[in-house]
CSV table of C-alpha atoms and ligand atoms in Angstrom, one decimal:
chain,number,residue,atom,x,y,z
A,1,UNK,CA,0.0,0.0,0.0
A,2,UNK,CA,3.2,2.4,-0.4
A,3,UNK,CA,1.0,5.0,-2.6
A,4,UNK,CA,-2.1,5.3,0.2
A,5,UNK,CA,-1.8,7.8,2.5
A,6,UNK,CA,-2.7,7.9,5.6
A,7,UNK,CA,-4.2,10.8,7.4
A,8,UNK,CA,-3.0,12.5,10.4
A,9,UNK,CA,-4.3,10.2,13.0
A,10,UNK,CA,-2.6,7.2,11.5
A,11,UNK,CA,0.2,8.3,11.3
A,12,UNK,CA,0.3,9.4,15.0
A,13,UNK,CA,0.3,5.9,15.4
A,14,UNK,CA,2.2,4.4,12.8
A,15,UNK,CA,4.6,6.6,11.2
A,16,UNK,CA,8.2,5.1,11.5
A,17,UNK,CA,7.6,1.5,13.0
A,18,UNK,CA,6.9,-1.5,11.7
A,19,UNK,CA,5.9,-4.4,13.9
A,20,UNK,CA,9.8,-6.3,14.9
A,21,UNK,CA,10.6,-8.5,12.5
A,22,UNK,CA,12.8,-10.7,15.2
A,23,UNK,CA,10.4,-10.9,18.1
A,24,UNK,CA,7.1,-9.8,16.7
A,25,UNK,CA,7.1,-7.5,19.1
A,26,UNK,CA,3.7,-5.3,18.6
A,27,UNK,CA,5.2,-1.9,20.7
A,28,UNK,CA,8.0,0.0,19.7
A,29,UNK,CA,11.1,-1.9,21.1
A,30,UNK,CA,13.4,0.3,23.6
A,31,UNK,CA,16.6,-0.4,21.7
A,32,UNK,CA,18.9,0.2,25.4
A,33,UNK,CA,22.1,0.1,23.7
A,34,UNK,CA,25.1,2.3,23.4
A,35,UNK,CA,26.7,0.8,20.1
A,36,UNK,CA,25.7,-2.2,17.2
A,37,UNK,CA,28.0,-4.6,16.5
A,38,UNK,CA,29.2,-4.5,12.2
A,39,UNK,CA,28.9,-7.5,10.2
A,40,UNK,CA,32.5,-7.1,8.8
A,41,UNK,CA,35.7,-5.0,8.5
A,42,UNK,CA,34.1,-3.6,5.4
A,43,UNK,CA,30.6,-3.0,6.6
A,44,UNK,CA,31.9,-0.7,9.4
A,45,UNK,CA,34.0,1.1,6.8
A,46,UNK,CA,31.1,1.6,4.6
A,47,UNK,CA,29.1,2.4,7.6
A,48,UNK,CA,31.8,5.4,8.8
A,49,UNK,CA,32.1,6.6,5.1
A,50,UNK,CA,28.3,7.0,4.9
A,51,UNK,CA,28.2,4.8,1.9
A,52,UNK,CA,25.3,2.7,4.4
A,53,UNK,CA,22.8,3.5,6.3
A,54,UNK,CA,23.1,1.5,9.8
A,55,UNK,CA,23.6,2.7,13.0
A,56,UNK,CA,27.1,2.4,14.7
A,57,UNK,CA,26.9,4.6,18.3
A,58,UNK,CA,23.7,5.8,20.2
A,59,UNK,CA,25.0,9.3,20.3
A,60,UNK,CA,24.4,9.6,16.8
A,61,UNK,CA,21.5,7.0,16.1
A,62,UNK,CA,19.6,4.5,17.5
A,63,UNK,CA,16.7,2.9,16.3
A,64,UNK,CA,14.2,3.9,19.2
A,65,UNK,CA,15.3,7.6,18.1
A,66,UNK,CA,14.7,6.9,14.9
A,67,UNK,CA,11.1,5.9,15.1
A,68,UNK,CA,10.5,8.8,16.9
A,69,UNK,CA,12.1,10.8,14.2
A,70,UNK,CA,10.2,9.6,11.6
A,71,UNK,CA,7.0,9.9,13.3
A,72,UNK,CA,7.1,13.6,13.8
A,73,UNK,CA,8.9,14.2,10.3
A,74,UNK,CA,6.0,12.8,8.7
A,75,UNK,CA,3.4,14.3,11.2
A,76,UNK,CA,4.9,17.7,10.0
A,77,UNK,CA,4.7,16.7,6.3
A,78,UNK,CA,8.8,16.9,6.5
A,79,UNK,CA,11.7,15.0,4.7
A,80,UNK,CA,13.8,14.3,8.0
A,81,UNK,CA,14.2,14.6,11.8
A,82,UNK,CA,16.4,14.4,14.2
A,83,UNK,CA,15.8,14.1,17.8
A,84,UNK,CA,17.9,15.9,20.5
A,85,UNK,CA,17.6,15.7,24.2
A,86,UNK,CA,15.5,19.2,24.7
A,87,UNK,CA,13.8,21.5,22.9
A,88,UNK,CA,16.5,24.2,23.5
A,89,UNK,CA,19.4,21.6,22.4
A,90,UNK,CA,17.3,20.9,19.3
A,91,UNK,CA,17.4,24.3,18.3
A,92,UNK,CA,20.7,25.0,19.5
A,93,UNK,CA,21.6,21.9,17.1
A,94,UNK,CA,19.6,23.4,14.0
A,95,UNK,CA,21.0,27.0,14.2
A,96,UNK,CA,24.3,25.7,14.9
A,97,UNK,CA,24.3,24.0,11.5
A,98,UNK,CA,23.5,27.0,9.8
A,99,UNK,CA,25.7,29.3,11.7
A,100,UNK,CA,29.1,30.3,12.7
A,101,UNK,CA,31.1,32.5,14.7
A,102,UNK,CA,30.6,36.2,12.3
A,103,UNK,CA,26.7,34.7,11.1
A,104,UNK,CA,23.5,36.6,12.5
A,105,UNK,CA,19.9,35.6,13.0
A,106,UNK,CA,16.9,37.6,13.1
A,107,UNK,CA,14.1,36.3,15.5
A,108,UNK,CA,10.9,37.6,16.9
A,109,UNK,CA,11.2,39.2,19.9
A,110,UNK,CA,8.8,37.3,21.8
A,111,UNK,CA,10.0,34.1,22.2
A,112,UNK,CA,10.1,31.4,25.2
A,113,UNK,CA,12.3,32.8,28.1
A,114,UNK,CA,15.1,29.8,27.7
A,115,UNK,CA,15.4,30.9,23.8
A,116,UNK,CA,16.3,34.4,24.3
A,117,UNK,CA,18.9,33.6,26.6
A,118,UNK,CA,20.3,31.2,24.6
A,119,UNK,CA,20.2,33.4,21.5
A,120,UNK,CA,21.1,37.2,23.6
A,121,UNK,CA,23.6,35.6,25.8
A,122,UNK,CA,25.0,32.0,25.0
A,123,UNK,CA,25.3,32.5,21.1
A,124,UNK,CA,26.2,35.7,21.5
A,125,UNK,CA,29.5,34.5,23.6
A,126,UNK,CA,30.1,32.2,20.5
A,127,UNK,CA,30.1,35.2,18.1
A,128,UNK,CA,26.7,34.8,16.8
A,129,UNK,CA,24.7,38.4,16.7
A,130,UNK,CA,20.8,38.1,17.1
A,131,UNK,CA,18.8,41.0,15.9
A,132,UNK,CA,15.3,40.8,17.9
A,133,UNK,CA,12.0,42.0,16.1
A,134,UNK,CA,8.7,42.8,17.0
A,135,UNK,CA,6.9,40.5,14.4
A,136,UNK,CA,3.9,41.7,14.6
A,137,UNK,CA,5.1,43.6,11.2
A,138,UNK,CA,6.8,40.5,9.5
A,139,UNK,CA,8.6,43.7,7.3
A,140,UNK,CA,10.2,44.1,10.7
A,141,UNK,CA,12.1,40.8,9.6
A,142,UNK,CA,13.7,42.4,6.1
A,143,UNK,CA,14.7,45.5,7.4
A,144,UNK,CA,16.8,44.0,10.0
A,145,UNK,CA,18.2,41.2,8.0
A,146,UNK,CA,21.9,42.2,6.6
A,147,UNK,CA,24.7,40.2,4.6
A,148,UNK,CA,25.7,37.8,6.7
A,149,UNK,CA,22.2,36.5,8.5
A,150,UNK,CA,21.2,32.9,8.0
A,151,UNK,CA,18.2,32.3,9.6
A,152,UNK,CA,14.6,34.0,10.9
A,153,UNK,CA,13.3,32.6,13.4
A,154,UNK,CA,10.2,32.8,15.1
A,155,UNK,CA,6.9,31.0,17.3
A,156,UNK,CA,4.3,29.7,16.0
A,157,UNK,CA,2.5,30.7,18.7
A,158,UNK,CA,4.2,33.1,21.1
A,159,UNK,CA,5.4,31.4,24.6
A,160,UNK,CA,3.6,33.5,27.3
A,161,UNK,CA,2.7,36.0,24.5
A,162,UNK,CA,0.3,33.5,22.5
A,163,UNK,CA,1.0,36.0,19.7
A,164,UNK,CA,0.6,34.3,16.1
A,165,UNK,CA,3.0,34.6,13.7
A,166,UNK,CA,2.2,35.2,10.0
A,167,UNK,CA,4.3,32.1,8.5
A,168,UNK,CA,3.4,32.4,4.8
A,169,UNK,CA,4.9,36.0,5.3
A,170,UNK,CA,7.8,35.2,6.8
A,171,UNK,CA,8.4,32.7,4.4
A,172,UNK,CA,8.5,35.0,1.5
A,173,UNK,CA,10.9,37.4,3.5
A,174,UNK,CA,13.0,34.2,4.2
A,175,UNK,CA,13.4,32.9,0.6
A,176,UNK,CA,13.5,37.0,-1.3
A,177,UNK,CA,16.5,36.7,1.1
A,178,UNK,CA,17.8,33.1,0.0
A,179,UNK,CA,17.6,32.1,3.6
A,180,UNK,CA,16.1,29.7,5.7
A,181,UNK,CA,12.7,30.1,7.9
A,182,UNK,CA,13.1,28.6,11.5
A,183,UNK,CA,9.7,28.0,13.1
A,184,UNK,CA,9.4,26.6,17.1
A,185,UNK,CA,5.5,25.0,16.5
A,186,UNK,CA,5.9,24.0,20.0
A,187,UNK,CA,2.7,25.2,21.2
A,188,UNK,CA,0.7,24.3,18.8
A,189,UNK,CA,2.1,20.9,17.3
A,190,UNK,CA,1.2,19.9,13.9
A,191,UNK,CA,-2.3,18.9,15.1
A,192,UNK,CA,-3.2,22.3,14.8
A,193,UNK,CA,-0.4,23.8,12.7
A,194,UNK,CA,2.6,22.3,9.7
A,195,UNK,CA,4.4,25.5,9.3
A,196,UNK,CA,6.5,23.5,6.4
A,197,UNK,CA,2.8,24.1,4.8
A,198,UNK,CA,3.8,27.7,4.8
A,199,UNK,CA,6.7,27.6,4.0
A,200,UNK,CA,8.8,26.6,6.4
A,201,UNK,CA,12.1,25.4,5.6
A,202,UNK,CA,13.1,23.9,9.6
A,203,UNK,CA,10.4,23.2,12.4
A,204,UNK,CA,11.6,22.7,15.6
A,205,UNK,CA,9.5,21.9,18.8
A,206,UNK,CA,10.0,21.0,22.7
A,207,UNK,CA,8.6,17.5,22.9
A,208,UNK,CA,8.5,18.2,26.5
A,209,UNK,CA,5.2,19.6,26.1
A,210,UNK,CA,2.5,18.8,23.6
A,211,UNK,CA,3.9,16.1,21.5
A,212,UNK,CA,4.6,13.9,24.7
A,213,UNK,CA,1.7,15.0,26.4
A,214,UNK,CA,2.4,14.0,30.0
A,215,UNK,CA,4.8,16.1,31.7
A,216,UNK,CA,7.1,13.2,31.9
A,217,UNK,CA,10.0,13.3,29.3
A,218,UNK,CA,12.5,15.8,28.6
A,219,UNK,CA,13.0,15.9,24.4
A,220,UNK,CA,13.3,18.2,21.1
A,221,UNK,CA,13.7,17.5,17.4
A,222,UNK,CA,14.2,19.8,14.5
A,223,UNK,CA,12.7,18.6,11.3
A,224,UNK,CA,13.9,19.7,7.5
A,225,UNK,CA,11.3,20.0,4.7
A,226,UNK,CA,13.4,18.6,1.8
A,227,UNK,CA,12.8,22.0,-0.2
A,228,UNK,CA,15.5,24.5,0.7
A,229,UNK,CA,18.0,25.2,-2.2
A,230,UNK,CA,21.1,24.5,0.0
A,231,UNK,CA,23.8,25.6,-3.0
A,232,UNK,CA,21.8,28.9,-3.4
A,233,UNK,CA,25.7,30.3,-2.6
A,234,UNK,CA,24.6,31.7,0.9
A,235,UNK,CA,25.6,27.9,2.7
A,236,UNK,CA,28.8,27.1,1.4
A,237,UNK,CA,29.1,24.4,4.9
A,238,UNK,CA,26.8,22.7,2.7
A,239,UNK,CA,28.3,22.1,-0.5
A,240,UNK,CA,31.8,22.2,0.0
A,241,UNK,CA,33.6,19.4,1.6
A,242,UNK,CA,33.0,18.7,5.2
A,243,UNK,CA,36.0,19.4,7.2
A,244,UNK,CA,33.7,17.7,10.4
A,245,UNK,CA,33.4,14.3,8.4
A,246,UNK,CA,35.7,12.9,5.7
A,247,UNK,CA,35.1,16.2,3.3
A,248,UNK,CA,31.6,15.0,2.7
A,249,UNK,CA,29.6,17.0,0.7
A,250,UNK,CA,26.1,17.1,2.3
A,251,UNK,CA,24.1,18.7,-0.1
A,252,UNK,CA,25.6,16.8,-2.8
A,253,UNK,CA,25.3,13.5,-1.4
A,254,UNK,CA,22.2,13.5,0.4
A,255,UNK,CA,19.8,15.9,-1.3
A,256,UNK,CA,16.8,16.6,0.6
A,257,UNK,CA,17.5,15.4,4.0
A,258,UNK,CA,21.2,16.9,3.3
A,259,UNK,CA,20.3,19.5,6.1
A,260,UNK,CA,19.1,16.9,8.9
A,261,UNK,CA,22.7,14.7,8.0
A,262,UNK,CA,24.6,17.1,8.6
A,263,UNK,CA,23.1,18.3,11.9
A,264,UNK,CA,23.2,14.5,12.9
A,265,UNK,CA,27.0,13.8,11.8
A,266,UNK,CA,28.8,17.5,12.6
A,267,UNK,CA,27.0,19.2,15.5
A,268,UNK,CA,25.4,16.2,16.9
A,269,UNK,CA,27.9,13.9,17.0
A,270,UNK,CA,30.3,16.4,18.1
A,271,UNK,CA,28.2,18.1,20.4
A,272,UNK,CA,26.1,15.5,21.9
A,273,UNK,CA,22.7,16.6,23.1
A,274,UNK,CA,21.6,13.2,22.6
A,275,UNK,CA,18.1,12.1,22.8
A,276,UNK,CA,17.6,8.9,25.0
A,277,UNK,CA,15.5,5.7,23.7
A,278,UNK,CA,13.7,5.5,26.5
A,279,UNK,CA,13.0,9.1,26.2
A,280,UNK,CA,12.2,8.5,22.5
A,281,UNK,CA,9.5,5.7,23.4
A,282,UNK,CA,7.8,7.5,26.6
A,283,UNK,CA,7.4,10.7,24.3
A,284,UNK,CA,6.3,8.1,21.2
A,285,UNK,CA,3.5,6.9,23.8
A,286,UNK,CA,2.1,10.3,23.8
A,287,UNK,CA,2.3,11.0,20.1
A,288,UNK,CA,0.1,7.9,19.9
A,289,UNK,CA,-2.7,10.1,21.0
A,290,UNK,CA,-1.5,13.6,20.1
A,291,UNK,CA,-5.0,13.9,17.7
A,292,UNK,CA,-7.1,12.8,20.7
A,293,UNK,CA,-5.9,14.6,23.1
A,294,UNK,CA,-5.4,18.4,21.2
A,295,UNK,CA,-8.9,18.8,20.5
A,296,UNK,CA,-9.9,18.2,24.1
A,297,UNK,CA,-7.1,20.8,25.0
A,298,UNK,CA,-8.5,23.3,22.5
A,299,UNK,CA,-11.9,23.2,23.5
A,300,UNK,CA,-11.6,22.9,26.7
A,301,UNK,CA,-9.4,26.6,27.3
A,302,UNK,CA,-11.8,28.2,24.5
A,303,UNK,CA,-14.5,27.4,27.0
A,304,UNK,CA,-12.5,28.7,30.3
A,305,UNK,CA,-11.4,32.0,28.2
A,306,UNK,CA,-14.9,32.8,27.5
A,307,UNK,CA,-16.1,32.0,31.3
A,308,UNK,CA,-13.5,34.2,32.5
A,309,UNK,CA,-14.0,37.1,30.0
A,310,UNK,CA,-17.3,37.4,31.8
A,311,UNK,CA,-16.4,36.9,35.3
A,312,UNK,CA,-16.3,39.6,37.7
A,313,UNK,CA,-12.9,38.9,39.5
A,314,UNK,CA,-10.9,39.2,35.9
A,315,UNK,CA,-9.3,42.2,34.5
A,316,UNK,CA,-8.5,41.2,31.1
A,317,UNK,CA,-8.2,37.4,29.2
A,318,UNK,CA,-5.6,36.5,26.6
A,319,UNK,CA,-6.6,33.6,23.9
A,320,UNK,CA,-6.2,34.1,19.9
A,321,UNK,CA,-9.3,32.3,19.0
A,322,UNK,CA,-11.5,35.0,21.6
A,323,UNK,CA,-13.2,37.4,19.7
A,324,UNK,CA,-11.9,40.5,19.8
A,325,UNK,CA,-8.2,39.5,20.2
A,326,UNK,CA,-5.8,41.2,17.9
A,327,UNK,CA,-4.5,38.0,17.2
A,328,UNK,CA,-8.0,36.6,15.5
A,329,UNK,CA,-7.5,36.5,12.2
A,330,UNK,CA,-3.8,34.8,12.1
A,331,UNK,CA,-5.4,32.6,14.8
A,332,UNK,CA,-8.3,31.8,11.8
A,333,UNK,CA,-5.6,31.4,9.6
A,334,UNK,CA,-3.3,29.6,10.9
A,335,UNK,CA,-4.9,27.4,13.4
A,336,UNK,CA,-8.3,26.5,12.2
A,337,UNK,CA,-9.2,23.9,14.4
A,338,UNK,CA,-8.3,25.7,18.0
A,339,UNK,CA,-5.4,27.7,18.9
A,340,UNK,CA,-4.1,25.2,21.4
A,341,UNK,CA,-4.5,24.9,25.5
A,342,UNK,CA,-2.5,27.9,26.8
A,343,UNK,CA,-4.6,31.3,28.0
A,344,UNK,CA,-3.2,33.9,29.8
A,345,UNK,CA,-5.2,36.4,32.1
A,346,UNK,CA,-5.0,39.4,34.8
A,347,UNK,CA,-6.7,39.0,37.5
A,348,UNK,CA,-8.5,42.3,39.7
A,349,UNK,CA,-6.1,43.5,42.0
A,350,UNK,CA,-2.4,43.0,40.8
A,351,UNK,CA,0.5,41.2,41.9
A,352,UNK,CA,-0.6,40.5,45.2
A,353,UNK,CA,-4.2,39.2,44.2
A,354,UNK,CA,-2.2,37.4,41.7
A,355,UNK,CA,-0.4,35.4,44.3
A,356,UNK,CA,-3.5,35.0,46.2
A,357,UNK,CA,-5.3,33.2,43.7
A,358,UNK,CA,-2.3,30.8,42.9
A,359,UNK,CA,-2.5,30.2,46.8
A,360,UNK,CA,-6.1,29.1,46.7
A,361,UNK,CA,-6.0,26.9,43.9
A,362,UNK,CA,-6.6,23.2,44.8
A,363,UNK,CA,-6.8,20.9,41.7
A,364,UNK,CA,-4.7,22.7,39.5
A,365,UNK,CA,-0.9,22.3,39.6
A,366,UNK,CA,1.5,25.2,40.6
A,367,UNK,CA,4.6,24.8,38.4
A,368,UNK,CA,6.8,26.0,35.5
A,369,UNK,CA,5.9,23.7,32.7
A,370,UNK,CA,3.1,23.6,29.7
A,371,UNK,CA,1.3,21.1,27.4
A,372,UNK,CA,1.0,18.3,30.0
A,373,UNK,CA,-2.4,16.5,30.4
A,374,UNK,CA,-3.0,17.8,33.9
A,375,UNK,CA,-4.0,21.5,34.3
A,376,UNK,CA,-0.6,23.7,35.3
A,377,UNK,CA,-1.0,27.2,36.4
A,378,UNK,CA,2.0,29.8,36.9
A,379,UNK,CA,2.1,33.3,38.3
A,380,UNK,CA,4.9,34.3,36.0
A,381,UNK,CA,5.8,38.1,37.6
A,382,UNK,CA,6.5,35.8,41.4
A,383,UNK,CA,8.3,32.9,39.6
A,384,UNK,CA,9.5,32.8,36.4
A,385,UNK,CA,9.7,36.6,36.0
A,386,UNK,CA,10.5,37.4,39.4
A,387,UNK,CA,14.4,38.7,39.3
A,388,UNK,CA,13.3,41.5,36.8
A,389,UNK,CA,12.0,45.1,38.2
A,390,UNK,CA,8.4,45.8,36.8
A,391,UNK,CA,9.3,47.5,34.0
A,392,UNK,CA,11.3,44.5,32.8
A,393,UNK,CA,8.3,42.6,33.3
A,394,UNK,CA,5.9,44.1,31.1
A,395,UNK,CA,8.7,44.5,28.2
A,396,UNK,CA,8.8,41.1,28.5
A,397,UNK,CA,4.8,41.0,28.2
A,398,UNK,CA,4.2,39.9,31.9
A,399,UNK,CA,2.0,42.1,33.9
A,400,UNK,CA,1.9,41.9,37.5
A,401,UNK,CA,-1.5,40.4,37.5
A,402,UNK,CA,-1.3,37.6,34.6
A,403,UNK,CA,-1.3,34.1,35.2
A,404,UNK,CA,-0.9,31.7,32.9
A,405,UNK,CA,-3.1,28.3,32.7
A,406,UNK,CA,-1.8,25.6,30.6
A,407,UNK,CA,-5.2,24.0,30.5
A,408,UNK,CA,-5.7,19.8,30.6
A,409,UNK,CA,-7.8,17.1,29.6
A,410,UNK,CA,-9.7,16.9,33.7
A,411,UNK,CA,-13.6,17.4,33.5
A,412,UNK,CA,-14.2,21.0,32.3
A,413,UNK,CA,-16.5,21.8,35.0
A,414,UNK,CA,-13.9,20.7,37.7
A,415,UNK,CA,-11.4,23.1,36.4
A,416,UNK,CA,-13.8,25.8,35.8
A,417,UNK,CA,-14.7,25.0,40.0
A,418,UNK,CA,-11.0,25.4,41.2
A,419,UNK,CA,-10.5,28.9,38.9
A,420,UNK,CA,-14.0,30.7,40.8
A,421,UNK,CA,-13.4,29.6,43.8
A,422,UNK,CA,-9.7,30.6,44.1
A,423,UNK,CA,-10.5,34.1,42.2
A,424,UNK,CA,-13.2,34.4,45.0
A,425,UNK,CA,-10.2,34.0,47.2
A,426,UNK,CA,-8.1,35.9,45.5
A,427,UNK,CA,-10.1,39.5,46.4
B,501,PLP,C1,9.6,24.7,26.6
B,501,PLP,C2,9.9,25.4,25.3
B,501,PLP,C3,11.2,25.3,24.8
B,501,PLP,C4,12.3,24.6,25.4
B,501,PLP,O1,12.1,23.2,25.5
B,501,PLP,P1,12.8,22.3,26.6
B,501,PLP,O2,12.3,20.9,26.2
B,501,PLP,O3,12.3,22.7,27.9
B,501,PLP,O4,14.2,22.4,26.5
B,501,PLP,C5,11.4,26.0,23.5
B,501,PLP,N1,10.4,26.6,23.0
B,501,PLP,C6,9.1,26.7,23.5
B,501,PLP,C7,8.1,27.5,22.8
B,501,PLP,C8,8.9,26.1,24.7
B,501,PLP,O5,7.6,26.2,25.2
């Protein structure tokens, strides 16, 4: 049946694993192995000069890993994947393939906390110079591209900001400018968004959140779309000969998942952010029901948004999909069927009412983390926020009185208890 294909859903399940041919073995084996023994002198050769595909060391692939590569690959309608051992080390790992010491990126300024350190602070201490936009103008993105940049870079949706961003015009900005488009679709996982769709040339996602689905498992993948023009003259690390592994060419030699080699056998391997198999499977277990459980998410916080934009005790509630949101239209766009389980909202009475109600919560979880199945709630101006003055805060888009519900898959009417009564005991 290689010319059926299978929707979405199937492929949640599917993609990347056949039943195991030794054992029979229905689930996804946990391949717990460091290394894999060669069959000869000659097939380890072959297999270190790239000549055939096999797997030699778990730092560079294993066959858990790869099943989990594949899956999300084909769930974002990619070429390739490969898996890392975080979402920040698989974005590290993508931008580190396309950049150098002298390079420059240009990336939306509202991005998840952990990603502009790492871009302001860490790359800039390896000689890589981020320019920061606001994207609500994607135009913000050409005027501050220059010579050397290789990359824009953005969120699908914005992590606290839940601002959209327009992909199909960042896209076009990308490729006038013979450059790659970066897009984190952490938040709203190909259920409800495939930037490669829109032009996308690298997704990238925390499979910490979402994709596993359960607040268990660390992990990150970048995935290539198989349709950037690699010898367009701006990426000579790609055609020329690999001075990381045996001059390789990587374009040259493997095409349209040139890209995701190259990430794999130069700043993987030599780096080592290394997903783990068992990693690989538990976050595979919550793929398997990725399609059952987003629409449940989505519902569910378009429900509590619109409860709380009419309750007494709130100042202000921030969804895309509520109408009225500035963000309303990209949401339509870009996320038709629900603009994912995150909503952020200011309740009456400022920072302290704030802490208050995060006090008087009682089914709801009080912790730094998103996307799980269980409801989290964070007061992000006492926690995650808290070492910046006020003004700080609100350039970084948190208000003394927001707090921000990553909202899960309990009864609705449960959740919707614990919020009224601890804004009751918030005043
Ligand atoms: C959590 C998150 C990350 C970082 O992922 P980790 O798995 O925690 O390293 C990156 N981007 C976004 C949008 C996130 O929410």
């Amino acid at each position: 049946m290689a010319d059926h294909l299978y929707g979405f859903d199937t492929l949640c399940l599917h993609a990347g694993h056949i039943p195991d041919a030794a054992t029979g073995a229905r689930a996804l084996p946990i391949y717990q192995t460091t290394s894999f023994v060669f069959d000869s002198a000659d097939h380890a050769a072959s297999l270190f000069n790239l000549q055939t595909f096999g797997n030699v060391y778990s730092r560079i692939s294993n066959p858990t890993v790869a099943a989990l590569e594949e899956r999300v690959a084909a769930l974002e309608g990619g070429r390739a994947g490969l898996a890392a051992a975080t979402g920040m080390a698989a974005q590290m790992t993508a931008l580190l393939t396309l950049c150098r010491a002298g390079d420059h990126l240009v990336a939306s300024r509202t991005l998840y906390g952990g990603t502009y350190s790492q871009f302001a602070v860490t790359f800039a201490q390896f000689g890589i110079d981020v320019t920061f936009v606001d994207p609500d103008d994607p135009e913000n993105f050409r005027r501050a591209r220059k010579g050397n940049t290789k990359a824009l870079y953005a969120e699908t949706i914005g992590n606290p900001q839940l601002n959209i961003a327009d992909l199909d015009a960042l896209a076009t900005i990308a490729h006038d400018a013979g450059i790659p488009l970066v897009i984190d679709n952490t938040l709203a996982s190909p259920y409800l968004c495939r930037p490669i769709e829109h032009g996308a040339d690298i997704v990238v996602h925390s499979l910490t959140k979402y994709l596993g689905g359960h607040g268990t498992t660390m992990g990150g993948i970048l995935v290539e779309s198989g349709k950037f023009p690699w010898d367009n003259g701006n990426f000579p690390q790609m055609t020329e000969p690999s001075r990381g592994y045996h001059g390789v060419r990587f374009y040259e030699t493997f095409g349209d998942f040139g890209f995701t080699m190259k990430a794999r056998m130069e700043t993987m391997r030599t780096l080592g952010p290394t997903l783990s198999p068992l990693s690989a499977f538990l976050l595979l277990q919550g793929i398997e029901t990725l399609h059952v459980r987003m629409p449940r998410h989505c519902e569910s916080t378009l429900a509590i948004a619109q409860h709380l934009s009419e309750h007494p005790q709130i100042a202000w509630v921030n969804y895309p999909l509520l109408s009225g949101n500035r963000y309303e239209a990209l949401a339509r766009k870009y996320l038709p069927s629900g603009a994912s389980g995150i909503l952020t909202f200011g309740v009456k009475g400022g920072a302290e009412a704030g802490v208050r109600f995060i006090e008087s919560v009682q089914m709801l979880s009080h912790l730094a983390n998103v996307g799980d199945a269980k409801s989290l709630v964070i007061h992000p101006a006492s926690t995650t926020h808290r070492q910046l003055s006020e003004d700080e805060q609100r350039a970084a888009g948190v208000l003394p009185e927001m707090i921000r519900l990553s909202v899960g898959l309990e009864s609705l009417s449960d959740i919707l208890w614990d919020l009224d009564q601890a804004l009751n005991n918030s005043q």
